[in-house]
Short mmCIF file of C-alpha atoms and ligand atoms in Angstrom, two decimals:
data_model
loop_
_atom_site.label_atom_id
_atom_site.label_comp_id
_atom_site.label_asym_id
_atom_site.label_seq_id
_atom_site.Cartn_x
_atom_site.Cartn_y
_atom_site.Cartn_z
CA MET A 1 0.01 0.17 -0.03
CA LYS A 2 1.40 3.30 -0.82
CA ILE A 3 0.44 6.35 0.99
CA HIS A 4 1.60 10.17 -0.30
CA VAL A 5 0.85 12.59 2.71
CA LEU A 6 0.78 16.30 1.42
CA THR A 7 2.04 18.45 4.30
CA LEU A 8 3.56 21.56 5.75
CA PHE A 9 5.47 19.32 8.29
CA PRO A 10 6.92 16.47 6.98
CA ASP A 11 9.23 16.29 9.81
CA MET A 12 6.38 15.51 12.13
CA PHE A 13 6.91 11.86 10.44
CA THR A 14 10.14 11.05 10.88
CA ASN A 15 10.41 9.38 14.45
CA PHE A 16 6.15 7.75 14.07
CA LEU A 17 7.56 5.93 10.57
CA GLN A 18 10.37 4.31 12.28
CA GLU A 19 9.12 3.39 15.22
CA SER A 20 6.71 -0.11 16.35
CA MET A 21 3.86 -1.45 14.14
CA VAL A 22 4.38 1.24 11.41
CA GLY A 23 8.06 0.95 11.22
CA ILE A 24 7.83 -2.72 11.02
CA ALA A 25 5.37 -2.47 8.19
CA LEU A 26 7.81 -0.17 6.20
CA LYS A 27 10.63 -2.57 6.81
CA GLN A 28 8.86 -5.05 5.57
CA LYS A 29 7.49 -3.05 2.43
CA ALA A 30 4.11 -3.79 3.74
CA ILE A 31 3.18 0.23 2.97
CA GLU A 32 5.51 2.63 1.50
CA VAL A 33 4.64 6.51 2.65
CA ASN A 34 5.92 9.35 0.07
CA LEU A 35 5.95 12.80 2.63
CA ILE A 36 5.44 15.15 0.17
CA ASP A 37 5.85 19.40 1.52
CA ILE A 38 3.56 21.46 0.55
CA ARG A 39 5.47 24.22 0.68
CA ASP A 40 7.41 23.13 -1.83
CA PHE A 41 4.70 23.77 -4.55
CA ALA A 42 4.71 27.40 -3.23
CA HIS A 43 6.02 30.03 -6.17
CA ASP A 44 6.72 33.46 -3.99
CA LYS A 45 9.95 34.17 -2.53
CA HIS A 46 8.47 33.49 1.16
CA ARG A 47 7.12 30.32 0.08
CA THR A 48 3.58 31.29 1.31
CA THR A 49 0.85 28.70 1.78
CA ASP A 50 -2.00 30.49 3.27
CA ASP A 51 -3.83 33.97 3.15
CA TYR A 52 -6.47 35.79 5.18
CA PRO A 53 -9.90 34.62 4.31
CA TYR A 54 -12.52 36.46 1.98
CA GLY A 55 -15.38 37.89 4.36
CA GLY A 56 -13.55 38.68 6.93
CA GLY A 57 -13.05 36.69 10.31
CA ALA A 58 -9.92 35.15 12.36
CA GLY A 59 -7.59 32.37 10.98
CA MET A 60 -5.66 31.97 7.89
CA VAL A 61 -6.67 29.53 4.74
CA MET A 62 -4.59 27.54 2.60
CA LYS A 63 -4.17 28.83 -0.62
CA PRO A 64 -5.36 26.75 -3.48
CA GLU A 65 -2.46 26.95 -5.99
CA PRO A 66 0.35 25.20 -3.63
CA LEU A 67 -2.19 22.49 -2.77
CA TYR A 68 -3.52 21.63 -6.50
CA GLU A 69 -0.04 21.65 -7.44
CA ALA A 70 0.78 19.27 -4.81
CA ILE A 71 -1.89 16.74 -5.23
CA LEU A 72 -1.57 16.63 -8.82
CA PHE A 73 2.52 15.94 -8.37
CA ALA A 74 1.48 13.08 -6.00
CA LYS A 75 -1.33 11.78 -8.47
CA GLN A 76 1.23 10.92 -11.51
CA GLY A 77 -2.23 11.05 -13.45
CA LYS A 78 -3.71 8.27 -11.84
CA GLU A 79 -6.85 8.24 -10.45
CA ILE A 80 -5.99 8.30 -6.39
CA PRO A 81 -8.29 8.66 -3.86
CA VAL A 82 -7.74 11.88 -1.66
CA ILE A 83 -8.33 11.88 1.77
CA TYR A 84 -8.56 15.11 3.64
CA PHE A 85 -8.61 15.27 7.73
CA THR A 86 -10.87 17.86 9.03
CA PRO A 87 -13.23 18.05 12.38
CA GLN A 88 -15.91 18.43 9.78
CA GLY A 89 -15.38 15.27 8.41
CA LYS A 90 -17.25 11.73 8.56
CA LEU A 91 -15.98 10.12 12.04
CA LEU A 92 -13.39 7.45 11.06
CA LYS A 93 -14.42 4.36 12.22
CA GLN A 94 -12.98 0.56 12.25
CA PRO A 95 -14.64 -0.72 9.14
CA THR A 96 -13.78 2.34 7.08
CA VAL A 97 -10.40 1.86 8.14
CA PHE A 98 -10.54 -1.83 7.38
CA GLU A 99 -12.00 -1.16 3.52
CA TYR A 100 -9.05 1.81 3.23
CA SER A 101 -6.31 -0.84 3.92
CA LYS A 102 -7.19 -2.60 0.85
CA ILE A 103 -6.25 0.05 -1.67
CA ASP A 104 -3.07 -0.25 -3.43
CA GLU A 105 -2.15 4.08 -3.45
CA LEU A 106 -3.85 6.60 -1.59
CA ILE A 107 -3.48 10.65 -0.90
CA ILE A 108 -3.83 11.92 2.74
CA LEU A 109 -3.94 15.92 2.74
CA CYS A 110 -2.76 17.30 6.03
CA GLY A 111 -4.70 20.80 6.67
CA ARG A 112 -3.17 23.79 8.91
CA TYR A 113 -4.63 27.04 9.92
CA LYS A 114 -8.47 27.58 9.74
CA GLU A 115 -9.28 25.21 6.86
CA ILE A 116 -7.82 24.76 3.38
CA ASP A 117 -9.73 26.56 0.52
CA GLN A 118 -12.98 25.23 -0.51
CA ARG A 119 -12.45 25.09 -4.03
CA ILE A 120 -9.63 21.86 -3.29
CA ARG A 121 -12.02 20.15 -1.62
CA ASP A 122 -15.06 20.39 -3.88
CA THR A 123 -13.03 19.31 -7.02
CA LEU A 124 -10.21 17.24 -5.50
CA VAL A 125 -10.75 15.94 -2.54
CA THR A 126 -12.59 12.13 -2.39
CA VAL A 127 -13.80 11.67 1.13
CA GLU A 128 -13.18 14.16 4.56
CA PHE A 129 -12.50 12.29 8.23
CA SER A 130 -12.73 13.26 11.28
CA ILE A 131 -11.07 11.27 13.81
CA GLY A 132 -13.21 12.45 16.72
CA ASP A 133 -15.38 15.53 18.26
CA TYR A 134 -12.61 17.68 19.28
CA VAL A 135 -9.86 20.17 17.09
CA LEU A 136 -6.49 19.80 16.51
CA SER A 137 -3.78 22.02 15.14
CA GLY A 138 -3.72 20.26 11.97
CA GLY A 139 -4.00 16.94 9.88
CA GLU A 140 -0.76 15.54 10.68
CA ILE A 141 -1.66 13.66 13.95
CA PRO A 142 -4.68 12.43 12.21
CA ALA A 143 -2.90 11.10 9.35
CA MET A 144 -0.66 9.24 11.38
CA VAL A 145 -3.84 8.06 13.31
CA PHE A 146 -5.01 6.69 9.53
CA ILE A 147 -1.17 5.20 8.82
CA ASP A 148 -1.18 3.13 12.11
CA ALA A 149 -4.77 1.74 11.60
CA VAL A 150 -4.31 0.66 7.82
CA ALA A 151 -0.55 -0.48 8.15
CA ARG A 152 -1.27 -3.00 11.29
CA LEU A 153 -3.85 -4.86 8.92
CA GLN A 154 -1.60 -5.31 6.29
CA LYS A 155 -1.05 -8.79 5.80
CA GLY A 156 2.27 -10.15 7.79
CA VAL A 157 2.39 -6.96 10.37
CA LEU A 158 0.64 -8.51 12.88
CA GLY A 159 2.70 -11.54 14.60
CA ASP A 160 -0.68 -12.99 15.14
CA ILE A 161 -3.24 -12.13 12.55
CA ASP A 162 -6.20 -12.90 15.72
CA SER A 163 -5.13 -9.95 17.61
CA ALA A 164 -6.62 -7.54 15.13
CA LEU A 165 -9.97 -9.82 14.93
CA THR A 166 -10.53 -9.59 18.57
CA ASP A 167 -9.63 -5.97 18.40
CA SER A 168 -11.80 -3.22 20.15
CA HIS A 169 -14.26 -2.05 17.12
CA GLN A 170 -13.34 -5.33 15.21
CA ASN A 171 -17.23 -6.31 15.63
CA GLY A 172 -18.85 -3.61 16.73
CA ILE A 173 -18.02 -3.20 20.01
CA LEU A 174 -15.59 -2.71 22.42
CA GLY A 175 -13.03 -5.80 23.25
CA CYS A 176 -12.32 -7.72 26.74
CA PRO A 177 -9.99 -7.14 29.39
CA HIS A 178 -6.48 -8.97 29.18
CA TYR A 179 -4.16 -10.26 32.27
CA THR A 180 -0.53 -11.84 31.58
CA ARG A 181 1.63 -13.30 34.11
CA PRO A 182 2.24 -13.34 37.30
CA PRO A 183 -1.18 -14.90 38.54
CA GLU A 184 -1.68 -12.93 41.24
CA PHE A 185 -0.31 -8.90 41.45
CA ASN A 186 -0.58 -6.82 44.34
CA GLY A 187 -3.20 -9.18 45.50
CA LEU A 188 -5.09 -9.19 42.46
CA LYS A 189 -5.87 -12.78 40.85
CA VAL A 190 -6.40 -13.46 37.15
CA PRO A 191 -9.55 -14.29 36.82
CA ASP A 192 -9.86 -18.52 37.29
CA VAL A 193 -11.68 -18.83 34.05
CA LEU A 194 -8.44 -17.43 32.10
CA ILE A 195 -6.44 -20.32 33.59
CA SER A 196 -9.25 -23.43 33.16
CA GLY A 197 -7.96 -24.11 29.72
CA ASN A 198 -11.94 -24.42 28.69
CA HIS A 199 -12.01 -22.10 25.77
CA LYS A 200 -15.32 -22.20 25.46
CA LYS A 201 -15.89 -21.21 28.81
CA ILE A 202 -12.73 -18.43 28.28
CA GLU A 203 -14.84 -17.45 24.95
CA GLU A 204 -18.65 -17.10 26.92
CA TRP A 205 -16.32 -14.80 29.43
CA ARG A 206 -14.69 -12.72 26.94
CA ALA A 207 -17.99 -11.95 25.01
CA GLU A 208 -19.93 -11.12 28.30
CA LYS A 209 -16.86 -9.05 29.20
CA ALA A 210 -16.64 -7.17 26.13
CA LEU A 211 -20.49 -6.60 26.21
CA GLU A 212 -20.41 -5.14 29.92
CA ILE A 213 -17.54 -2.86 29.11
CA THR A 214 -19.54 -1.40 25.91
CA ARG A 215 -22.84 -1.22 28.10
CA LYS A 216 -20.84 0.80 30.62
CA ASN A 217 -18.37 3.10 28.18
CA ARG A 218 -20.22 3.16 24.67
CA PRO A 219 -23.81 2.24 25.04
CA ASP A 220 -24.32 4.18 21.57
CA LEU A 221 -22.46 1.23 20.16
CA LEU A 222 -25.19 -1.13 21.19
CA GLY A 223 -27.64 1.66 19.85
CA ASN A 224 -29.04 2.78 23.05
CA ASP A 225 -28.49 6.10 24.40
CA GLU A 226 -25.58 7.70 26.57
N1 ADE B 301 -8.05 18.37 11.91
C1 ADE B 301 -8.12 19.19 12.88
N2 ADE B 301 -9.15 18.50 13.69
C2 ADE B 301 -9.27 17.39 13.51
C3 ADE B 301 -10.07 16.08 13.89
N3 ADE B 301 -10.52 16.20 15.06
N4 ADE B 301 -9.96 15.35 12.95
C4 ADE B 301 -9.55 15.03 11.80
N5 ADE B 301 -8.75 16.41 11.25
C5 ADE B 301 -8.45 17.61 12.17
#
């Protein structure tokens, strides 16, 4: 999977791309990330990429020309989906991550300042996602969230594919509690069922706990109001 990232802050990705699962996915060539600095597509001597909003008001807007050129450069004439991260986008959820993890090549556009010029959104952006109901200073962290989420789903990246299949949100609900050694820690014991060796009972216990946690923390996932 090849991901082009259009950003004003490519250095933000340096460590992120080297560590943990994403680092492994890159080393295994399960994913490839091409960082493109939007500022390289500015033409004036100050390499300006933002300007005042028409109609006035606070905040700057990212200019259309550098974005247009940067997107066309990334596309190289190919039909590649362009994802734009904005708090105005559709909430990114695991089924969508799963769907996008199967795409061969895509472009992620990271906005900054107040927003990007609407004409780029209207003509070049395929889909807009938000990662939650809060406002970040730019799309770089959402882009990292997305890259991490799709990278760990690539074949051969997770040691044990089951660990993706039992994640929270994979089945529309949250995951169950997990324990590791020692069997007793600070007087707290691992539930007996998990050391019983009875796989049917273990699965039943996990399903029940997953439901319990979902009911408590995310009743909306079960179709209930808060
Ligand atoms: N850009 C700024 N805030 C964001 C959010 N919550 N999700 C996606 N992109 C963003």
